Structures are given as C-alpha cells and as structure tokens.
Amino acid sequence: MTEEVAASFDYQIEKDDFKIAGSASSHIKKILKQLGLPNPLIRRASIIAYELEINLVIHTLGGSMRLEVHPDRVVILTEDIGPGIEDVDQAMTEGYSTANDTAREMGFGAGMGLPNIRRCSDEFSIRSTLGEGTWIRSEIHVG
Amino acid sequence: MKLREVKEILDAECLTDEACLDHEVEHAFGSDLMSDVLAFVDENTLLLTGLVNPQVIRTAEMMDIKQIVFVRGKRPADGTVRLAKANGIALLSTREILFTACGKLYEKGLRGVSIL
Ligand SMILES: Nc1ncnc2c1ncn2[C@@H]1O[C@H](COP(=O)(O)OP(=O)(O)OP(=O)(O)O)[C@@H](O)[C@H]1O
Ligand SMILES: [Mg+2]
C-alpha cells in the first residue's frame, strides 16, 4: 500500500562540515514557510531538523536527512552510516554528550539535542546499531 | 527595549544595517551553548554570546532570533555577517564581558527569557 506524499526533500549531510552545517535545516524552514504551515509547527520542525543535522555533522561519518510533508503531518527522518549508538537510553538523557572539542567550540555538546527533539515531536523513534548506523524519525501533526 | 537602547547601554558597535536598531527586544538570553538556545529561547529575544561562528547565526535563524550581541569584543568573519544580513538578523559587538553586558541591560529593565 503506498500513500501519497505531498512533498518530499532529501539532503546529504557531510561529517565535520561546519561551514555549511545548518543549510539543510534552513532550506526545510523556508519550505515549510512557503507552504503556509503555522508558525509554532515551523518552529518545532526547525529545532528538530537543526539538532538532527548538527548531530549528523558532529557525531557521524555522514548521512542523509529527509523532509516529508503530508496533509496531516510533517515527518523528518535521518539515517547515517555510523558509528551507531551503544546505549540509546543514555544518549536520550539530558546532559549526556560525547561531543569532541571542535563541536564544543561551536557551541554544541550540552547533551540537550535528542531530548529537545523528542520534546518537539508528536511521535519520535530512534533505532541504532553499533558499527552500522542510526535511524531517527520525528513526526509533527498538522492541525 | 529598542535595540538602539541596547547599543547605547553597552556602548556597542552595529555590524549590520543601522535600520535594525528600531527592532523591539522583549527579553534576553545569554549563553555560549547553542543547544540551550534551541531549548529555551522565545521569539523577539536578544541573544548575548561570546561565540562568533556561523552556527550562531543558523541557530538564531531557526529560533527567529532577530538580534545578537557579541561580547568580549568579538566580531564574526565577513561571511558570517553576510549570513546574518541575508536572514535579517542585527549584529552588535560590545567590549563588555557576558556577565557585565547582561547586568547592565538588566539594570535598565530588560529581563531574561522565562524558563520556569
Ligand atoms: N546520529 C548519531 N550517531 C551517533 N551518535 C549519536 C547520534 N546522535 C546522537 N548521538 C550520541 O548521543 C549523544 C547525545 O546527543 P544529543 O544531541 O542529545 O547531545 P549532543 O549532540 O552531544 O549535544 P547538543 O545536542 O546539546 O549540542 C551524543 O553526544 C552522541 O554520543
Ligand atoms: Mg546534538
């Protein structure tokens, strides 16, 4: 059974690319604005996209982000090529971070990203396999 | 409080279009942690920070923060200033440290974002 996706956009996110980090999220925000979605939803989606995008840049070997806009929901997905998360519950805990010095110098590494993503989502799921990669899905209901 | 007043109180330099000085600031948040900004900030907030990298501007863009004060005399690179301008974000730079800059603004009536 396939269901119609109103619109979808894909982004490739490179490891350690701090110069352009955030440009995919910026694009996502502009699209949601153009589609005339309500401001509080755009704000939540922007936070989710940006935290996910930064995580791909600072914690992974690279990955992809996808925006899907359906009539009743906005979905943001990320998938990366590793290294995976050993203990997902620990990663979801406020204050837990393995960010390196470079990421910390950029203002990241408070261990607030994943908890904030979950808080901003209506539905949230994360799956990770050590040595393979991490898959995250965040959904916001429209209306 | 108008951004113009913030500039005067902090004896700051405006790095973007002076027209931005008419922005109205409702409350303020001082931090070098961008994820805290992403977790706690409201709209119409003035961000005070000692970080000057492009991610500060991206964070502001995501949060609809329209004005940033860089403390300790820091100034971002030209490309970062351009990114701010493209997003209609006003940039000020003051020589005060974060603590003093926040204190001076608080003294004049500006209050922090409420997170409680
Ligand atoms: N896609 C990912 N792949 C591998 N590890 C990840 C991934 N996303 C998060 N992590 C791990 O989970 C931890 C917590 O992530 P979270 O986003 O909450 O905090 P942070 O990125 O370290 O800091 P902050 O988001 O506050 O800047 C990270 O430090 C990292 O160890
Ligand atoms: Mg993070």
Tab-separated table of C-alpha atoms and ligand atoms in Angstrom:
chain	number	residue	atom	x	y	z
A	1	MET	CA	0.000	0.000	0.000
A	2	THR	CA	1.502	3.318	-0.974
A	3	GLU	CA	0.302	6.588	0.296
A	4	GLU	CA	0.714	9.906	-1.399
A	5	VAL	CA	3.467	12.175	-0.110
A	6	ALA	CA	2.500	15.785	-0.703
A	7	ALA	CA	6.141	16.800	-0.982
A	8	SER	CA	9.496	15.366	-0.027
A	9	PHE	CA	13.035	16.739	0.029
A	10	ASP	CA	16.347	14.950	0.570
A	11	TYR	CA	19.613	16.331	1.880
A	12	GLN	CA	23.082	14.841	2.089
A	13	ILE	CA	24.923	15.828	5.287
A	14	GLU	CA	28.724	15.638	5.434
A	15	LYS	CA	30.777	14.811	8.501
A	16	ASP	CA	32.572	17.767	10.151
A	17	ASP	CA	31.340	20.275	7.568
A	18	PHE	CA	30.767	23.182	9.945
A	19	LYS	CA	30.776	25.804	7.176
A	20	ILE	CA	27.505	24.684	5.668
A	21	ALA	CA	26.048	22.841	8.662
A	22	GLY	CA	22.509	24.107	9.127
A	23	SER	CA	21.853	24.890	5.478
A	24	ALA	CA	19.574	21.855	5.045
A	25	SER	CA	17.547	22.935	8.084
A	26	SER	CA	17.437	26.462	6.740
A	27	HIS	CA	16.015	25.106	3.484
A	28	ILE	CA	13.467	22.995	5.381
A	29	LYS	CA	12.328	26.041	7.318
A	30	LYS	CA	11.878	28.049	4.105
A	31	ILE	CA	9.827	25.275	2.501
A	32	LEU	CA	7.504	24.983	5.486
A	33	LYS	CA	7.040	28.757	5.451
A	34	GLN	CA	6.241	28.730	1.730
A	35	LEU	CA	3.681	26.002	2.306
A	36	GLY	CA	1.988	28.337	4.780
A	37	LEU	CA	2.165	25.988	7.766
A	38	PRO	CA	1.516	27.532	11.214
A	39	ASN	CA	4.444	29.274	12.923
A	40	PRO	CA	4.558	27.096	16.061
A	41	LEU	CA	4.837	23.998	13.844
A	42	ILE	CA	7.587	25.591	11.752
A	43	ARG	CA	9.450	26.467	14.912
A	44	ARG	CA	9.291	22.909	16.259
A	45	ALA	CA	10.270	21.435	12.880
A	46	SER	CA	13.194	23.864	12.614
A	47	ILE	CA	14.544	22.862	16.015
A	48	ILE	CA	14.188	19.160	15.194
A	49	ALA	CA	15.837	19.488	11.781
A	50	TYR	CA	18.703	21.591	13.055
A	51	GLU	CA	19.512	19.406	16.069
A	52	LEU	CA	19.403	16.328	13.832
A	53	GLU	CA	21.552	17.966	11.176
A	54	ILE	CA	24.179	19.085	13.704
A	55	ASN	CA	24.244	15.596	15.208
A	56	LEU	CA	24.975	14.152	11.753
A	57	VAL	CA	27.829	16.646	11.326
A	58	ILE	CA	29.441	16.195	14.749
A	59	HIS	CA	28.692	12.573	15.683
A	60	THR	CA	28.584	10.575	12.447
A	61	LEU	CA	30.573	9.616	9.390
A	62	GLY	CA	27.873	11.285	7.291
A	63	GLY	CA	24.249	10.688	6.497
A	64	SER	CA	21.062	11.929	4.956
A	65	MET	CA	18.055	13.896	6.082
A	66	ARG	CA	14.606	13.790	4.557
A	67	LEU	CA	11.608	16.075	4.914
A	68	GLU	CA	8.157	14.735	4.083
A	69	VAL	CA	5.146	16.979	4.107
A	70	HIS	CA	1.808	15.171	4.194
A	71	PRO	CA	-1.611	16.824	4.531
A	72	ASP	CA	-1.864	15.763	8.175
A	73	ARG	CA	1.770	15.552	9.293
A	74	VAL	CA	5.328	16.685	8.757
A	75	VAL	CA	7.997	13.994	9.054
A	76	ILE	CA	11.752	14.493	9.395
A	77	LEU	CA	13.997	11.458	9.038
A	78	THR	CA	17.725	10.965	9.336
A	79	GLU	CA	19.863	7.992	8.538
A	80	ASP	CA	23.630	7.788	8.877
A	81	ILE	CA	26.478	5.437	8.046
A	82	GLY	CA	27.778	5.047	11.578
A	83	PRO	CA	29.265	4.669	14.082
A	84	GLY	CA	25.927	3.940	15.776
A	85	ILE	CA	24.970	4.469	19.430
A	86	GLU	CA	25.884	1.918	22.047
A	87	ASP	CA	23.253	2.855	24.633
A	88	VAL	CA	20.292	4.748	23.162
A	89	ASP	CA	18.651	5.397	26.566
A	90	GLN	CA	21.832	7.027	27.780
A	91	ALA	CA	22.075	9.125	24.582
A	92	MET	CA	18.489	10.322	25.175
A	93	THR	CA	19.377	11.529	28.691
A	94	GLU	CA	19.674	15.292	29.172
A	95	GLY	CA	23.297	16.262	29.703
A	96	TYR	CA	24.860	13.151	28.186
A	97	SER	CA	27.287	14.026	25.408
A	98	THR	CA	30.330	12.569	23.700
A	99	ALA	CA	30.890	15.700	21.572
A	100	ASN	CA	34.548	16.473	20.853
A	101	ASP	CA	36.345	19.786	21.446
A	102	THR	CA	35.664	21.091	17.944
A	103	ALA	CA	31.918	20.585	18.377
A	104	ARG	CA	32.060	22.199	21.833
A	105	GLU	CA	33.885	25.223	20.433
A	106	MET	CA	30.995	25.653	18.005
A	107	GLY	CA	28.544	25.750	20.933
A	108	PHE	CA	27.379	22.135	20.853
A	109	GLY	CA	27.779	19.251	23.257
A	110	ALA	CA	25.357	20.173	26.030
A	111	GLY	CA	23.588	16.841	25.624
A	112	MET	CA	20.320	18.674	25.030
A	113	GLY	CA	19.695	17.884	21.351
A	114	LEU	CA	17.967	14.487	21.390
A	115	PRO	CA	15.770	15.296	24.444
A	116	ASN	CA	14.763	18.561	22.763
A	117	ILE	CA	13.959	16.742	19.507
A	118	ARG	CA	11.719	14.311	21.400
A	119	ARG	CA	10.024	17.181	23.252
A	120	CYS	CA	9.273	18.996	19.972
A	121	SER	CA	7.902	15.835	18.273
A	122	ASP	CA	4.408	14.339	18.459
A	123	GLU	CA	5.926	10.999	17.583
A	124	PHE	CA	9.571	10.091	17.900
A	125	SER	CA	11.542	6.929	17.280
A	126	ILE	CA	15.215	6.074	17.214
A	127	ARG	CA	16.986	2.865	16.228
A	128	SER	CA	20.685	2.331	16.277
A	129	THR	CA	23.107	-0.485	15.631
A	130	LEU	CA	26.689	-0.123	16.750
A	131	GLY	CA	29.034	-0.329	13.779
A	132	GLU	CA	26.201	0.286	11.323
A	133	GLY	CA	24.347	3.496	11.952
A	134	THR	CA	21.413	5.340	13.454
A	135	TRP	CA	17.926	5.929	12.140
A	136	ILE	CA	15.690	8.622	13.618
A	137	ARG	CA	12.124	9.556	12.758
A	138	SER	CA	10.301	12.586	14.095
A	139	GLU	CA	6.713	13.421	13.272
A	140	ILE	CA	4.680	16.554	13.948
A	141	HIS	CA	0.916	16.510	13.471
A	142	VAL	CA	-0.607	19.266	11.374
A	143	GLY	CA	-3.687	20.966	12.830
B	1	MET	CA	13.500	47.907	24.873
B	2	LYS	CA	14.650	49.112	21.441
B	3	LEU	CA	17.885	47.689	20.054
B	4	ARG	CA	19.111	51.280	19.797
B	5	GLU	CA	18.999	51.485	23.608
B	6	VAL	CA	20.862	48.181	23.931
B	7	LYS	CA	23.582	49.618	21.687
B	8	GLU	CA	23.871	52.738	23.853
B	9	ILE	CA	23.863	50.890	27.176
B	10	LEU	CA	26.616	48.523	26.016
B	11	ASP	CA	28.482	51.161	24.017
B	12	ALA	CA	28.277	48.619	21.200
B	13	GLU	CA	29.091	48.777	17.530
B	14	CYS	CA	26.453	47.816	14.971
B	15	LEU	CA	27.854	45.349	12.405
B	16	THR	CA	24.737	45.291	10.235
B	17	ASP	CA	22.255	47.816	8.840
B	18	GLU	CA	21.507	50.618	11.325
B	19	ALA	CA	17.827	50.338	10.385
B	20	CYS	CA	17.764	47.211	12.572
B	21	LEU	CA	18.197	49.419	15.622
B	22	ASP	CA	14.452	50.009	15.617
B	23	HIS	CA	13.894	46.311	16.471
B	24	GLU	CA	11.968	45.864	19.693
B	25	VAL	CA	13.556	43.418	22.150
B	26	GLU	CA	11.227	41.679	24.606
B	27	HIS	CA	13.675	39.636	26.659
B	28	ALA	CA	17.217	38.325	26.621
B	29	PHE	CA	19.223	35.112	26.840
B	30	GLY	CA	22.957	34.924	27.442
B	31	SER	CA	24.744	31.686	26.541
B	32	ASP	CA	27.587	30.080	24.633
B	33	LEU	CA	25.641	26.825	24.385
B	34	MET	CA	23.640	26.728	21.168
B	35	SER	CA	21.602	23.695	22.253
B	36	ASP	CA	20.433	25.633	25.291
B	37	VAL	CA	19.399	28.450	22.991
B	38	LEU	CA	17.494	25.867	20.920
B	39	ALA	CA	15.821	24.501	24.059
B	40	PHE	CA	14.847	27.663	25.907
B	41	VAL	CA	14.525	30.736	23.723
B	42	ASP	CA	11.307	32.536	22.713
B	43	GLU	CA	10.718	34.852	19.785
B	44	ASN	CA	11.837	38.509	19.959
B	45	THR	CA	14.737	37.512	22.165
B	46	LEU	CA	18.067	39.275	22.290
B	47	LEU	CA	20.883	36.723	22.304
B	48	LEU	CA	24.140	37.641	24.050
B	49	THR	CA	27.039	35.306	23.295
B	50	GLY	CA	30.811	35.052	23.076
B	51	LEU	CA	30.660	32.688	20.081
B	52	VAL	CA	31.031	34.148	16.585
B	53	ASN	CA	30.842	31.102	14.281
B	54	PRO	CA	28.226	30.649	11.519
B	55	GLN	CA	26.286	28.175	13.709
B	56	VAL	CA	25.303	31.056	15.987
B	57	ILE	CA	23.570	32.711	13.033
B	58	ARG	CA	21.965	29.413	11.953
B	59	THR	CA	20.718	28.860	15.483
B	60	ALA	CA	19.272	32.383	15.534
B	61	GLU	CA	17.634	31.784	12.155
B	62	MET	CA	15.974	28.581	13.421
B	63	MET	CA	14.685	30.326	16.554
B	64	ASP	CA	13.569	33.579	14.866
B	65	ILE	CA	16.092	35.500	16.932
B	66	LYS	CA	16.480	38.834	15.157
B	67	GLN	CA	19.290	40.382	17.201
B	68	ILE	CA	22.596	39.176	18.622
B	69	VAL	CA	25.162	40.938	20.819
B	70	PHE	CA	28.702	39.546	20.673
B	71	VAL	CA	30.542	40.143	23.942
B	72	ARG	CA	34.235	40.446	24.870
B	73	GLY	CA	34.864	42.491	21.711
B	74	LYS	CA	34.309	39.505	19.423
B	75	ARG	CA	33.433	40.004	15.771
B	76	PRO	CA	32.390	37.316	13.316
B	77	ALA	CA	34.059	36.832	9.933
B	78	ASP	CA	32.607	38.676	6.914
B	79	GLY	CA	30.839	35.561	5.608
B	80	THR	CA	29.070	35.140	8.918
B	81	VAL	CA	27.963	38.788	8.905
B	82	ARG	CA	26.618	38.270	5.367
B	83	LEU	CA	24.666	35.214	6.524
B	84	ALA	CA	23.118	37.334	9.281
B	85	LYS	CA	22.205	40.120	6.863
B	86	ALA	CA	20.621	37.632	4.467
B	87	ASN	CA	18.409	36.485	7.330
B	88	GLY	CA	17.550	39.963	8.620
B	89	ILE	CA	19.469	39.450	11.851
B	90	ALA	CA	21.018	42.507	13.513
B	91	LEU	CA	24.520	42.123	14.977
B	92	LEU	CA	26.089	44.248	17.706
B	93	SER	CA	29.532	43.914	19.243
B	94	THR	CA	30.449	45.159	22.719
B	95	ARG	CA	33.738	45.056	24.627
B	96	GLU	CA	31.925	44.111	27.865
B	97	ILE	CA	32.133	40.550	29.170
B	98	LEU	CA	28.920	38.483	29.143
B	99	PHE	CA	28.249	38.988	32.860
B	100	THR	CA	28.620	42.763	32.724
B	101	ALA	CA	26.654	43.144	29.486
B	102	CYS	CA	23.739	41.167	30.934
B	103	GLY	CA	23.948	43.106	34.209
B	104	LYS	CA	23.854	46.479	32.504
B	105	LEU	CA	20.803	45.528	30.434
B	106	TYR	CA	19.034	44.036	33.458
B	107	GLU	CA	19.685	47.229	35.401
B	108	LYS	CA	17.880	49.165	32.677
B	109	GLY	CA	14.844	46.905	32.862
B	110	LEU	CA	15.447	44.162	30.285
B	111	ARG	CA	14.584	40.707	31.681
B	112	GLY	CA	15.640	37.171	30.838
B	113	VAL	CA	13.606	34.561	28.980
B	114	SER	CA	11.413	32.771	31.498
B	115	ILE	CA	12.076	29.028	31.514
B	116	LEU	CA	10.452	28.081	34.816
C	1	LIG	N1	23.378	10.148	14.753
C	1	LIG	C1	24.163	9.822	15.789
C	1	LIG	N2	25.108	8.870	15.654
C	1	LIG	C2	25.891	8.502	16.707
C	1	LIG	N3	25.785	9.036	17.942
C	1	LIG	C3	24.840	9.987	18.136
C	1	LIG	C4	23.989	10.430	17.092
C	1	LIG	N4	23.153	11.358	17.598
C	1	LIG	C5	23.474	11.485	18.893
C	1	LIG	N5	24.482	10.654	19.235
C	1	LIG	C6	25.059	10.441	20.567
C	1	LIG	O1	24.110	10.843	21.544
C	1	LIG	C7	24.664	11.858	22.376
C	1	LIG	C8	23.580	12.823	22.781
C	1	LIG	O2	23.103	13.535	21.631
C	1	LIG	P1	22.460	14.990	21.847
C	1	LIG	O3	22.110	15.554	20.521
C	1	LIG	O4	21.377	14.880	22.854
C	1	LIG	O5	23.645	15.809	22.532
C	1	LIG	P2	24.970	16.416	21.865
C	1	LIG	O6	24.829	16.435	20.389
C	1	LIG	O7	26.138	15.705	22.424
C	1	LIG	O8	24.948	17.901	22.439
C	1	LIG	P3	23.900	19.046	21.989
C	1	LIG	O9	22.876	18.437	21.103
C	1	LIG	O10	23.333	19.579	23.255
C	1	LIG	O11	24.743	20.060	21.272
C	1	LIG	C9	25.790	12.460	21.569
C	1	LIG	O12	26.774	13.092	22.350
C	1	LIG	C10	26.334	11.228	20.833
C	1	LIG	O13	27.136	10.460	21.689
C	2	MG	MG	23.108	17.184	19.480
